[in-house]
């Protein structure tokens, strides 16, 4: 069962506002993107990639903020990610906007955990410029699983967690998460934040992460209806 966030937890837990701020900042560190800029109602990151020219991240679905963003956005590949279900976002959209599959913001308080690799695998982490990368390799040296974190203050944002298809169902995704968490704790971080796909929701929930908000992603398509991918 995925545990939803309980606002009665101790003061060491992140508020949703803090989690969103950490996410946009740590994601930018992880991806080597420009630092986020505060805008009315949330944040903007000028990503500068084909199909993902910029993204706006909003902690809530404020109808006035959404209407203003939708009216001002003209460049295909502009994304808006809102911490709210789709039903609270779609009324503000025009037909050029495509709503993508829901995502899920999650957070946790970091705790020590065993990051020993199973037989036949090795795990290592490397940290540079606020980014920690974890790699799990098979006995033949091939990459079996990987992930990274971007740090902002006492929070690390987990990003790009992936397991090769040939090595799935062996606990390697969990191993990557534990290794990244251990590296973060060693460097003084206290909390973790991530945004999961539906497929990742069960994995992170089983590792003790709390569900904070459903995130609705929307992308502006071209005039002919085409759109990019994040």
mmCIF file with all atom_site columns, C-alpha atoms in Angstrom:
data_model
loop_
_atom_site.group_PDB
_atom_site.id
_atom_site.type_symbol
_atom_site.label_atom_id
_atom_site.label_alt_id
_atom_site.label_comp_id
_atom_site.label_asym_id
_atom_site.label_entity_id
_atom_site.label_seq_id
_atom_site.pdbx_PDB_ins_code
_atom_site.Cartn_x
_atom_site.Cartn_y
_atom_site.Cartn_z
_atom_site.occupancy
_atom_site.B_iso_or_equiv
_atom_site.pdbx_formal_charge
_atom_site.auth_seq_id
_atom_site.auth_comp_id
_atom_site.auth_asym_id
_atom_site.auth_atom_id
_atom_site.pdbx_PDB_model_num
ATOM 1   C CA . UNK A 1 1   ? 0.000   0.000   0.000   1.00 0.00 ? 1   UNK A CA 1
ATOM 2   C CA . UNK A 1 2   ? 1.245   3.490   -0.865  1.00 0.00 ? 2   UNK A CA 1
ATOM 3   C CA . UNK A 1 3   ? 1.202   5.728   2.191   1.00 0.00 ? 3   UNK A CA 1
ATOM 4   C CA . UNK A 1 4   ? -0.106  9.220   1.643   1.00 0.00 ? 4   UNK A CA 1
ATOM 5   C CA . UNK A 1 5   ? 1.531   12.090  3.458   1.00 0.00 ? 5   UNK A CA 1
ATOM 6   C CA . UNK A 1 6   ? 0.247   12.809  6.932   1.00 0.00 ? 6   UNK A CA 1
ATOM 7   C CA . UNK A 1 7   ? 0.477   16.480  7.870   1.00 0.00 ? 7   UNK A CA 1
ATOM 8   C CA . UNK A 1 8   ? 0.696   15.509  11.537  1.00 0.00 ? 8   UNK A CA 1
ATOM 9   C CA . UNK A 1 9   ? 4.225   14.103  11.154  1.00 0.00 ? 9   UNK A CA 1
ATOM 10  C CA . UNK A 1 10  ? 7.084   15.851  12.916  1.00 0.00 ? 10  UNK A CA 1
ATOM 11  C CA . UNK A 1 11  ? 8.593   19.150  11.947  1.00 0.00 ? 11  UNK A CA 1
ATOM 12  C CA . UNK A 1 12  ? 11.526  17.409  10.237  1.00 0.00 ? 12  UNK A CA 1
ATOM 13  C CA . UNK A 1 13  ? 9.220   16.426  7.333   1.00 0.00 ? 13  UNK A CA 1
ATOM 14  C CA . UNK A 1 14  ? 9.075   18.605  4.237   1.00 0.00 ? 14  UNK A CA 1
ATOM 15  C CA . UNK A 1 15  ? 5.957   20.588  3.468   1.00 0.00 ? 15  UNK A CA 1
ATOM 16  C CA . UNK A 1 16  ? 4.611   20.228  -0.059  1.00 0.00 ? 16  UNK A CA 1
ATOM 17  C CA . UNK A 1 17  ? 5.864   23.734  -0.869  1.00 0.00 ? 17  UNK A CA 1
ATOM 18  C CA . UNK A 1 18  ? 9.352   22.763  0.301   1.00 0.00 ? 18  UNK A CA 1
ATOM 19  C CA . UNK A 1 19  ? 9.220   19.504  -1.640  1.00 0.00 ? 19  UNK A CA 1
ATOM 20  C CA . UNK A 1 20  ? 8.273   21.288  -4.874  1.00 0.00 ? 20  UNK A CA 1
ATOM 21  C CA . UNK A 1 21  ? 11.027  23.876  -4.415  1.00 0.00 ? 21  UNK A CA 1
ATOM 22  C CA . UNK A 1 22  ? 13.550  21.108  -3.779  1.00 0.00 ? 22  UNK A CA 1
ATOM 23  C CA . UNK A 1 23  ? 12.329  19.134  -6.776  1.00 0.00 ? 23  UNK A CA 1
ATOM 24  C CA . UNK A 1 24  ? 12.722  21.925  -9.313  1.00 0.00 ? 24  UNK A CA 1
ATOM 25  C CA . UNK A 1 25  ? 16.131  22.919  -7.919  1.00 0.00 ? 25  UNK A CA 1
ATOM 26  C CA . UNK A 1 26  ? 17.527  19.396  -7.553  1.00 0.00 ? 26  UNK A CA 1
ATOM 27  C CA . UNK A 1 27  ? 16.160  18.347  -10.945 1.00 0.00 ? 27  UNK A CA 1
ATOM 28  C CA . UNK A 1 28  ? 17.975  21.290  -12.545 1.00 0.00 ? 28  UNK A CA 1
ATOM 29  C CA . UNK A 1 29  ? 21.204  20.270  -10.794 1.00 0.00 ? 29  UNK A CA 1
ATOM 30  C CA . UNK A 1 30  ? 20.788  16.656  -11.922 1.00 0.00 ? 30  UNK A CA 1
ATOM 31  C CA . UNK A 1 31  ? 20.075  17.593  -15.548 1.00 0.00 ? 31  UNK A CA 1
ATOM 32  C CA . UNK A 1 32  ? 22.608  20.416  -15.825 1.00 0.00 ? 32  UNK A CA 1
ATOM 33  C CA . UNK A 1 33  ? 19.774  22.831  -16.611 1.00 0.00 ? 33  UNK A CA 1
ATOM 34  C CA . UNK A 1 34  ? 19.615  26.507  -15.599 1.00 0.00 ? 34  UNK A CA 1
ATOM 35  C CA . UNK A 1 35  ? 18.449  27.179  -12.060 1.00 0.00 ? 35  UNK A CA 1
ATOM 36  C CA . UNK A 1 36  ? 14.685  27.566  -11.700 1.00 0.00 ? 36  UNK A CA 1
ATOM 37  C CA . UNK A 1 37  ? 13.209  31.053  -11.667 1.00 0.00 ? 37  UNK A CA 1
ATOM 38  C CA . UNK A 1 38  ? 10.279  31.980  -9.435  1.00 0.00 ? 38  UNK A CA 1
ATOM 39  C CA . UNK A 1 39  ? 7.230   33.090  -11.408 1.00 0.00 ? 39  UNK A CA 1
ATOM 40  C CA . UNK A 1 40  ? 3.669   33.833  -10.272 1.00 0.00 ? 40  UNK A CA 1
ATOM 41  C CA . UNK A 1 41  ? 2.290   30.637  -8.796  1.00 0.00 ? 41  UNK A CA 1
ATOM 42  C CA . UNK A 1 42  ? 5.413   28.499  -9.146  1.00 0.00 ? 42  UNK A CA 1
ATOM 43  C CA . UNK A 1 43  ? 8.695   28.060  -11.016 1.00 0.00 ? 43  UNK A CA 1
ATOM 44  C CA . UNK A 1 44  ? 10.072  28.151  -14.555 1.00 0.00 ? 44  UNK A CA 1
ATOM 45  C CA . UNK A 1 45  ? 13.056  26.174  -15.844 1.00 0.00 ? 45  UNK A CA 1
ATOM 46  C CA . UNK A 1 46  ? 14.458  27.132  -19.258 1.00 0.00 ? 46  UNK A CA 1
ATOM 47  C CA . UNK A 1 47  ? 15.450  23.608  -20.291 1.00 0.00 ? 47  UNK A CA 1
ATOM 48  C CA . UNK A 1 48  ? 16.322  24.446  -23.896 1.00 0.00 ? 48  UNK A CA 1
ATOM 49  C CA . UNK A 1 49  ? 15.874  20.965  -25.408 1.00 0.00 ? 49  UNK A CA 1
ATOM 50  C CA . UNK A 1 50  ? 13.907  19.967  -28.521 1.00 0.00 ? 50  UNK A CA 1
ATOM 51  C CA . UNK A 1 51  ? 10.380  19.144  -27.389 1.00 0.00 ? 51  UNK A CA 1
ATOM 52  C CA . UNK A 1 52  ? 11.155  20.476  -23.916 1.00 0.00 ? 52  UNK A CA 1
ATOM 53  C CA . UNK A 1 53  ? 12.091  24.113  -24.287 1.00 0.00 ? 53  UNK A CA 1
ATOM 54  C CA . UNK A 1 54  ? 10.913  25.093  -20.816 1.00 0.00 ? 54  UNK A CA 1
ATOM 55  C CA . UNK A 1 55  ? 8.815   23.802  -17.978 1.00 0.00 ? 55  UNK A CA 1
ATOM 56  C CA . UNK A 1 56  ? 6.615   25.464  -15.428 1.00 0.00 ? 56  UNK A CA 1
ATOM 57  C CA . UNK A 1 57  ? 6.036   23.671  -12.128 1.00 0.00 ? 57  UNK A CA 1
ATOM 58  C CA . UNK A 1 58  ? 3.092   24.745  -9.999  1.00 0.00 ? 58  UNK A CA 1
ATOM 59  C CA . UNK A 1 59  ? 2.491   23.544  -6.413  1.00 0.00 ? 59  UNK A CA 1
ATOM 60  C CA . UNK A 1 60  ? -1.269  23.914  -6.886  1.00 0.00 ? 60  UNK A CA 1
ATOM 61  C CA . UNK A 1 61  ? -3.890  24.348  -9.599  1.00 0.00 ? 61  UNK A CA 1
ATOM 62  C CA . UNK A 1 62  ? -4.667  28.039  -9.281  1.00 0.00 ? 62  UNK A CA 1
ATOM 63  C CA . UNK A 1 63  ? -7.141  28.742  -12.126 1.00 0.00 ? 63  UNK A CA 1
ATOM 64  C CA . UNK A 1 64  ? -5.954  32.326  -12.653 1.00 0.00 ? 64  UNK A CA 1
ATOM 65  C CA . UNK A 1 65  ? -2.283  31.292  -12.808 1.00 0.00 ? 65  UNK A CA 1
ATOM 66  C CA . UNK A 1 66  ? -3.076  28.475  -15.223 1.00 0.00 ? 66  UNK A CA 1
ATOM 67  C CA . UNK A 1 67  ? -5.118  30.716  -17.510 1.00 0.00 ? 67  UNK A CA 1
ATOM 68  C CA . UNK A 1 68  ? -2.319  33.287  -17.634 1.00 0.00 ? 68  UNK A CA 1
ATOM 69  C CA . UNK A 1 69  ? 0.326   30.660  -18.419 1.00 0.00 ? 69  UNK A CA 1
ATOM 70  C CA . UNK A 1 70  ? -1.782  29.036  -21.118 1.00 0.00 ? 70  UNK A CA 1
ATOM 71  C CA . UNK A 1 71  ? -2.519  32.410  -22.710 1.00 0.00 ? 71  UNK A CA 1
ATOM 72  C CA . UNK A 1 72  ? 1.152   33.461  -22.677 1.00 0.00 ? 72  UNK A CA 1
ATOM 73  C CA . UNK A 1 73  ? 2.669   30.192  -23.919 1.00 0.00 ? 73  UNK A CA 1
ATOM 74  C CA . UNK A 1 74  ? 3.283   30.100  -27.671 1.00 0.00 ? 74  UNK A CA 1
ATOM 75  C CA . UNK A 1 75  ? 6.312   27.852  -28.203 1.00 0.00 ? 75  UNK A CA 1
ATOM 76  C CA . UNK A 1 76  ? 5.707   24.133  -28.818 1.00 0.00 ? 76  UNK A CA 1
ATOM 77  C CA . UNK A 1 77  ? 7.498   21.994  -26.256 1.00 0.00 ? 77  UNK A CA 1
ATOM 78  C CA . UNK A 1 78  ? 6.478   24.198  -23.347 1.00 0.00 ? 78  UNK A CA 1
ATOM 79  C CA . UNK A 1 79  ? 5.486   22.055  -20.387 1.00 0.00 ? 79  UNK A CA 1
ATOM 80  C CA . UNK A 1 80  ? 3.334   22.779  -17.364 1.00 0.00 ? 80  UNK A CA 1
ATOM 81  C CA . UNK A 1 81  ? 3.460   20.343  -14.443 1.00 0.00 ? 81  UNK A CA 1
ATOM 82  C CA . UNK A 1 82  ? 0.819   20.927  -11.795 1.00 0.00 ? 82  UNK A CA 1
ATOM 83  C CA . UNK A 1 83  ? 0.556   19.277  -8.366  1.00 0.00 ? 83  UNK A CA 1
ATOM 84  C CA . UNK A 1 84  ? -3.126  18.465  -8.811  1.00 0.00 ? 84  UNK A CA 1
ATOM 85  C CA . UNK A 1 85  ? -5.295  15.852  -10.559 1.00 0.00 ? 85  UNK A CA 1
ATOM 86  C CA . UNK A 1 86  ? -6.038  16.371  -14.241 1.00 0.00 ? 86  UNK A CA 1
ATOM 87  C CA . UNK A 1 87  ? -9.646  17.349  -13.570 1.00 0.00 ? 87  UNK A CA 1
ATOM 88  C CA . UNK A 1 88  ? -8.448  20.531  -11.867 1.00 0.00 ? 88  UNK A CA 1
ATOM 89  C CA . UNK A 1 89  ? -6.061  21.401  -14.708 1.00 0.00 ? 89  UNK A CA 1
ATOM 90  C CA . UNK A 1 90  ? -7.835  20.633  -17.978 1.00 0.00 ? 90  UNK A CA 1
ATOM 91  C CA . UNK A 1 91  ? -10.522 23.361  -17.706 1.00 0.00 ? 91  UNK A CA 1
ATOM 92  C CA . UNK A 1 92  ? -7.805  25.996  -18.201 1.00 0.00 ? 92  UNK A CA 1
ATOM 93  C CA . UNK A 1 93  ? -6.240  24.341  -21.279 1.00 0.00 ? 93  UNK A CA 1
ATOM 94  C CA . UNK A 1 94  ? -6.816  25.046  -24.960 1.00 0.00 ? 94  UNK A CA 1
ATOM 95  C CA . UNK A 1 95  ? -6.950  22.283  -27.616 1.00 0.00 ? 95  UNK A CA 1
ATOM 96  C CA . UNK A 1 96  ? -3.221  22.647  -28.387 1.00 0.00 ? 96  UNK A CA 1
ATOM 97  C CA . UNK A 1 97  ? -2.341  21.315  -24.934 1.00 0.00 ? 97  UNK A CA 1
ATOM 98  C CA . UNK A 1 98  ? -1.894  17.574  -24.489 1.00 0.00 ? 98  UNK A CA 1
ATOM 99  C CA . UNK A 1 99  ? -2.290  16.057  -21.035 1.00 0.00 ? 99  UNK A CA 1
ATOM 100 C CA . UNK A 1 100 ? 0.194   13.243  -20.452 1.00 0.00 ? 100 UNK A CA 1
ATOM 101 C CA . UNK A 1 101 ? 0.054   10.316  -18.036 1.00 0.00 ? 101 UNK A CA 1
ATOM 102 C CA . UNK A 1 102 ? -0.098  11.298  -14.356 1.00 0.00 ? 102 UNK A CA 1
ATOM 103 C CA . UNK A 1 103 ? 3.052   11.424  -12.265 1.00 0.00 ? 103 UNK A CA 1
ATOM 104 C CA . UNK A 1 104 ? 3.416   11.236  -8.500  1.00 0.00 ? 104 UNK A CA 1
ATOM 105 C CA . UNK A 1 105 ? 5.457   13.464  -6.210  1.00 0.00 ? 105 UNK A CA 1
ATOM 106 C CA . UNK A 1 106 ? 6.910   11.534  -3.292  1.00 0.00 ? 106 UNK A CA 1
ATOM 107 C CA . UNK A 1 107 ? 9.228   12.317  -0.400  1.00 0.00 ? 107 UNK A CA 1
ATOM 108 C CA . UNK A 1 108 ? 11.004  10.530  2.419   1.00 0.00 ? 108 UNK A CA 1
ATOM 109 C CA . UNK A 1 109 ? 13.227  11.116  5.401   1.00 0.00 ? 109 UNK A CA 1
ATOM 110 C CA . UNK A 1 110 ? 16.531  9.430   4.564   1.00 0.00 ? 110 UNK A CA 1
ATOM 111 C CA . UNK A 1 111 ? 17.562  6.548   6.800   1.00 0.00 ? 111 UNK A CA 1
ATOM 112 C CA . UNK A 1 112 ? 20.549  4.178   6.759   1.00 0.00 ? 112 UNK A CA 1
ATOM 113 C CA . UNK A 1 113 ? 19.954  1.075   4.643   1.00 0.00 ? 113 UNK A CA 1
ATOM 114 C CA . UNK A 1 114 ? 22.037  -1.839  3.404   1.00 0.00 ? 114 UNK A CA 1
ATOM 115 C CA . UNK A 1 115 ? 23.358  -1.111  -0.094  1.00 0.00 ? 115 UNK A CA 1
ATOM 116 C CA . UNK A 1 116 ? 25.209  -4.400  -0.604  1.00 0.00 ? 116 UNK A CA 1
ATOM 117 C CA . UNK A 1 117 ? 24.931  -5.710  -4.156  1.00 0.00 ? 117 UNK A CA 1
ATOM 118 C CA . UNK A 1 118 ? 23.609  -9.257  -4.682  1.00 0.00 ? 118 UNK A CA 1
ATOM 119 C CA . UNK A 1 119 ? 25.892  -11.991 -5.988  1.00 0.00 ? 119 UNK A CA 1
ATOM 120 C CA . UNK A 1 120 ? 26.987  -11.341 -9.551  1.00 0.00 ? 120 UNK A CA 1
ATOM 121 C CA . UNK A 1 121 ? 26.677  -7.552  -9.317  1.00 0.00 ? 121 UNK A CA 1
ATOM 122 C CA . UNK A 1 122 ? 28.683  -4.584  -8.069  1.00 0.00 ? 122 UNK A CA 1
ATOM 123 C CA . UNK A 1 123 ? 27.438  -1.122  -7.116  1.00 0.00 ? 123 UNK A CA 1
ATOM 124 C CA . UNK A 1 124 ? 29.358  2.139   -6.960  1.00 0.00 ? 124 UNK A CA 1
ATOM 125 C CA . UNK A 1 125 ? 28.522  5.809   -6.497  1.00 0.00 ? 125 UNK A CA 1
ATOM 126 C CA . UNK A 1 126 ? 30.406  8.878   -7.691  1.00 0.00 ? 126 UNK A CA 1
ATOM 127 C CA . UNK A 1 127 ? 29.684  12.466  -6.637  1.00 0.00 ? 127 UNK A CA 1
ATOM 128 C CA . UNK A 1 128 ? 30.694  15.669  -8.427  1.00 0.00 ? 128 UNK A CA 1
ATOM 129 C CA . UNK A 1 129 ? 29.205  19.177  -8.562  1.00 0.00 ? 129 UNK A CA 1
ATOM 130 C CA . UNK A 1 130 ? 26.180  18.270  -6.440  1.00 0.00 ? 130 UNK A CA 1
ATOM 131 C CA . UNK A 1 131 ? 25.272  15.224  -8.537  1.00 0.00 ? 131 UNK A CA 1
ATOM 132 C CA . UNK A 1 132 ? 25.693  11.659  -7.275  1.00 0.00 ? 132 UNK A CA 1
ATOM 133 C CA . UNK A 1 133 ? 25.485  8.858   -9.831  1.00 0.00 ? 133 UNK A CA 1
ATOM 134 C CA . UNK A 1 134 ? 24.964  5.213   -8.917  1.00 0.00 ? 134 UNK A CA 1
ATOM 135 C CA . UNK A 1 135 ? 25.719  2.309   -11.234 1.00 0.00 ? 135 UNK A CA 1
ATOM 136 C CA . UNK A 1 136 ? 25.033  -1.373  -10.779 1.00 0.00 ? 136 UNK A CA 1
ATOM 137 C CA . UNK A 1 137 ? 27.059  -3.577  -13.105 1.00 0.00 ? 137 UNK A CA 1
ATOM 138 C CA . UNK A 1 138 ? 26.770  -7.251  -13.913 1.00 0.00 ? 138 UNK A CA 1
ATOM 139 C CA . UNK A 1 139 ? 29.719  -9.666  -13.776 1.00 0.00 ? 139 UNK A CA 1
ATOM 140 C CA . UNK A 1 140 ? 30.452  -9.041  -17.468 1.00 0.00 ? 140 UNK A CA 1
ATOM 141 C CA . UNK A 1 141 ? 30.700  -5.288  -16.850 1.00 0.00 ? 141 UNK A CA 1
ATOM 142 C CA . UNK A 1 142 ? 27.416  -4.380  -18.520 1.00 0.00 ? 142 UNK A CA 1
ATOM 143 C CA . UNK A 1 143 ? 25.249  -1.684  -16.934 1.00 0.00 ? 143 UNK A CA 1
ATOM 144 C CA . UNK A 1 144 ? 22.345  -3.362  -15.137 1.00 0.00 ? 144 UNK A CA 1
ATOM 145 C CA . UNK A 1 145 ? 20.792  -0.402  -13.296 1.00 0.00 ? 145 UNK A CA 1
ATOM 146 C CA . UNK A 1 146 ? 21.538  3.239   -12.629 1.00 0.00 ? 146 UNK A CA 1
ATOM 147 C CA . UNK A 1 147 ? 20.247  6.470   -11.164 1.00 0.00 ? 147 UNK A CA 1
ATOM 148 C CA . UNK A 1 148 ? 21.339  9.828   -9.851  1.00 0.00 ? 148 UNK A CA 1
ATOM 149 C CA . UNK A 1 149 ? 20.527  12.547  -7.359  1.00 0.00 ? 149 UNK A CA 1
ATOM 150 C CA . UNK A 1 150 ? 20.825  16.310  -7.543  1.00 0.00 ? 150 UNK A CA 1
ATOM 151 C CA . UNK A 1 151 ? 21.365  17.995  -4.200  1.00 0.00 ? 151 UNK A CA 1
ATOM 152 C CA . UNK A 1 152 ? 19.892  21.234  -2.921  1.00 0.00 ? 152 UNK A CA 1
ATOM 153 C CA . UNK A 1 153 ? 20.676  22.023  0.711   1.00 0.00 ? 153 UNK A CA 1
ATOM 154 C CA . UNK A 1 154 ? 19.587  19.139  2.906   1.00 0.00 ? 154 UNK A CA 1
ATOM 155 C CA . UNK A 1 155 ? 17.451  17.528  0.194   1.00 0.00 ? 155 UNK A CA 1
ATOM 156 C CA . UNK A 1 156 ? 18.418  15.247  -2.691  1.00 0.00 ? 156 UNK A CA 1
ATOM 157 C CA . UNK A 1 157 ? 16.211  14.754  -5.724  1.00 0.00 ? 157 UNK A CA 1
ATOM 158 C CA . UNK A 1 158 ? 16.274  11.215  -7.105  1.00 0.00 ? 158 UNK A CA 1
ATOM 159 C CA . UNK A 1 159 ? 16.292  11.169  -10.897 1.00 0.00 ? 159 UNK A CA 1
ATOM 160 C CA . UNK A 1 160 ? 16.591  8.813   -13.868 1.00 0.00 ? 160 UNK A CA 1
ATOM 161 C CA . UNK A 1 161 ? 16.264  5.586   -11.888 1.00 0.00 ? 161 UNK A CA 1
ATOM 162 C CA . UNK A 1 162 ? 16.343  2.766   -14.442 1.00 0.00 ? 162 UNK A CA 1
ATOM 163 C CA . UNK A 1 163 ? 16.972  -0.980  -14.654 1.00 0.00 ? 163 UNK A CA 1
ATOM 164 C CA . UNK A 1 164 ? 17.938  -2.748  -17.866 1.00 0.00 ? 164 UNK A CA 1
ATOM 165 C CA . UNK A 1 165 ? 15.212  -5.115  -19.065 1.00 0.00 ? 165 UNK A CA 1
ATOM 166 C CA . UNK A 1 166 ? 17.516  -8.151  -18.794 1.00 0.00 ? 166 UNK A CA 1
ATOM 167 C CA . UNK A 1 167 ? 18.127  -7.486  -15.090 1.00 0.00 ? 167 UNK A CA 1
ATOM 168 C CA . UNK A 1 168 ? 14.679  -6.613  -13.777 1.00 0.00 ? 168 UNK A CA 1
ATOM 169 C CA . UNK A 1 169 ? 12.929  -8.281  -10.823 1.00 0.00 ? 169 UNK A CA 1
ATOM 170 C CA . UNK A 1 170 ? 16.236  -8.763  -9.001  1.00 0.00 ? 170 UNK A CA 1
ATOM 171 C CA . UNK A 1 171 ? 15.951  -5.826  -6.615  1.00 0.00 ? 171 UNK A CA 1
ATOM 172 C CA . UNK A 1 172 ? 18.448  -3.678  -8.498  1.00 0.00 ? 172 UNK A CA 1
ATOM 173 C CA . UNK A 1 173 ? 16.207  -0.610  -8.649  1.00 0.00 ? 173 UNK A CA 1
ATOM 174 C CA . UNK A 1 174 ? 15.871  -0.773  -4.874  1.00 0.00 ? 174 UNK A CA 1
ATOM 175 C CA . UNK A 1 175 ? 19.640  -1.205  -4.606  1.00 0.00 ? 175 UNK A CA 1
ATOM 176 C CA . UNK A 1 176 ? 20.211  1.969   -6.626  1.00 0.00 ? 176 UNK A CA 1
ATOM 177 C CA . UNK A 1 177 ? 17.840  3.862   -4.340  1.00 0.00 ? 177 UNK A CA 1
ATOM 178 C CA . UNK A 1 178 ? 19.577  2.584   -1.211  1.00 0.00 ? 178 UNK A CA 1
ATOM 179 C CA . UNK A 1 179 ? 23.028  3.382   -2.576  1.00 0.00 ? 179 UNK A CA 1
ATOM 180 C CA . UNK A 1 180 ? 21.999  6.914   -3.516  1.00 0.00 ? 180 UNK A CA 1
ATOM 181 C CA . UNK A 1 181 ? 20.361  7.388   -0.120  1.00 0.00 ? 181 UNK A CA 1
ATOM 182 C CA . UNK A 1 182 ? 23.487  6.191   1.690   1.00 0.00 ? 182 UNK A CA 1
ATOM 183 C CA . UNK A 1 183 ? 25.680  8.559   -0.326  1.00 0.00 ? 183 UNK A CA 1
ATOM 184 C CA . UNK A 1 184 ? 23.315  11.449  0.449   1.00 0.00 ? 184 UNK A CA 1
ATOM 185 C CA . UNK A 1 185 ? 23.349  10.703  4.171   1.00 0.00 ? 185 UNK A CA 1
ATOM 186 C CA . UNK A 1 186 ? 27.154  10.649  4.170   1.00 0.00 ? 186 UNK A CA 1
ATOM 187 C CA . UNK A 1 187 ? 27.096  14.183  2.776   1.00 0.00 ? 187 UNK A CA 1
ATOM 188 C CA . UNK A 1 188 ? 24.628  15.476  5.338   1.00 0.00 ? 188 UNK A CA 1
ATOM 189 C CA . UNK A 1 189 ? 21.341  15.344  3.423   1.00 0.00 ? 189 UNK A CA 1
ATOM 190 C CA . UNK A 1 190 ? 18.198  14.566  5.404   1.00 0.00 ? 190 UNK A CA 1
ATOM 191 C CA . UNK A 1 191 ? 15.360  14.226  2.891   1.00 0.00 ? 191 UNK A CA 1
ATOM 192 C CA . UNK A 1 192 ? 14.655  12.794  -0.533  1.00 0.00 ? 192 UNK A CA 1
ATOM 193 C CA . UNK A 1 193 ? 12.173  13.950  -3.175  1.00 0.00 ? 193 UNK A CA 1
ATOM 194 C CA . UNK A 1 194 ? 11.229  12.428  -6.505  1.00 0.00 ? 194 UNK A CA 1
ATOM 195 C CA . UNK A 1 195 ? 8.466   12.390  -9.076  1.00 0.00 ? 195 UNK A CA 1
ATOM 196 C CA . UNK A 1 196 ? 7.523   8.854   -10.087 1.00 0.00 ? 196 UNK A CA 1
ATOM 197 C CA . UNK A 1 197 ? 5.737   7.331   -13.029 1.00 0.00 ? 197 UNK A CA 1
ATOM 198 C CA . UNK A 1 198 ? 2.869   4.985   -12.299 1.00 0.00 ? 198 UNK A CA 1
ATOM 199 C CA . UNK A 1 199 ? 5.285   2.081   -12.764 1.00 0.00 ? 199 UNK A CA 1
ATOM 200 C CA . UNK A 1 200 ? 7.657   3.461   -10.112 1.00 0.00 ? 200 UNK A CA 1
ATOM 201 C CA . UNK A 1 201 ? 4.971   4.245   -7.575  1.00 0.00 ? 201 UNK A CA 1
ATOM 202 C CA . UNK A 1 202 ? 4.887   0.750   -6.048  1.00 0.00 ? 202 UNK A CA 1
ATOM 203 C CA . UNK A 1 203 ? 8.681   0.455   -5.872  1.00 0.00 ? 203 UNK A CA 1
ATOM 204 C CA . UNK A 1 204 ? 9.129   3.699   -3.999  1.00 0.00 ? 204 UNK A CA 1
ATOM 205 C CA . UNK A 1 205 ? 6.137   3.062   -1.774  1.00 0.00 ? 205 UNK A CA 1
ATOM 206 C CA . UNK A 1 206 ? 7.636   -0.294  -0.772  1.00 0.00 ? 206 UNK A CA 1
ATOM 207 C CA . UNK A 1 207 ? 10.830  1.552   0.162   1.00 0.00 ? 207 UNK A CA 1
ATOM 208 C CA . UNK A 1 208 ? 8.926   3.796   2.562   1.00 0.00 ? 208 UNK A CA 1
ATOM 209 C CA . UNK A 1 209 ? 8.370   6.876   0.402   1.00 0.00 ? 209 UNK A CA 1
ATOM 210 C CA . UNK A 1 210 ? 5.227   8.938   1.021   1.00 0.00 ? 210 UNK A CA 1
ATOM 211 C CA . UNK A 1 211 ? 2.919   10.047  -1.768  1.00 0.00 ? 211 UNK A CA 1
ATOM 212 C CA . UNK A 1 212 ? 2.620   13.832  -1.611  1.00 0.00 ? 212 UNK A CA 1
ATOM 213 C CA . UNK A 1 213 ? 0.661   14.836  -4.710  1.00 0.00 ? 213 UNK A CA 1
ATOM 214 C CA . UNK A 1 214 ? -0.527  13.682  -8.099  1.00 0.00 ? 214 UNK A CA 1
ATOM 215 C CA . UNK A 1 215 ? 1.285   15.679  -10.786 1.00 0.00 ? 215 UNK A CA 1
ATOM 216 C CA . UNK A 1 216 ? -0.487  16.439  -14.064 1.00 0.00 ? 216 UNK A CA 1
ATOM 217 C CA . UNK A 1 217 ? 1.946   17.085  -16.964 1.00 0.00 ? 217 UNK A CA 1
ATOM 218 C CA . UNK A 1 218 ? 0.761   19.075  -19.991 1.00 0.00 ? 218 UNK A CA 1
ATOM 219 C CA . UNK A 1 219 ? 2.712   19.955  -23.141 1.00 0.00 ? 219 UNK A CA 1
ATOM 220 C CA . UNK A 1 220 ? 1.952   22.557  -25.781 1.00 0.00 ? 220 UNK A CA 1
ATOM 221 C CA . UNK A 1 221 ? 1.838   21.060  -29.255 1.00 0.00 ? 221 UNK A CA 1
ATOM 222 C CA . UNK A 1 222 ? 2.482   22.674  -32.610 1.00 0.00 ? 222 UNK A CA 1
ATOM 223 C CA . UNK A 1 223 ? -0.281  24.378  -34.518 1.00 0.00 ? 223 UNK A CA 1
ATOM 224 C CA . UNK A 1 224 ? -0.745  21.147  -36.501 1.00 0.00 ? 224 UNK A CA 1
ATOM 225 C CA . UNK A 1 225 ? -1.203  19.147  -33.301 1.00 0.00 ? 225 UNK A CA 1
ATOM 226 C CA . UNK A 1 226 ? 2.307   17.722  -32.901 1.00 0.00 ? 226 UNK A CA 1
ATOM 227 C CA . UNK A 1 227 ? 4.066   17.758  -29.533 1.00 0.00 ? 227 UNK A CA 1
ATOM 228 C CA . UNK A 1 228 ? 7.341   16.781  -27.973 1.00 0.00 ? 228 UNK A CA 1
ATOM 229 C CA . UNK A 1 229 ? 8.376   14.533  -25.107 1.00 0.00 ? 229 UNK A CA 1
ATOM 230 C CA . UNK A 1 230 ? 9.982   15.243  -21.750 1.00 0.00 ? 230 UNK A CA 1
#
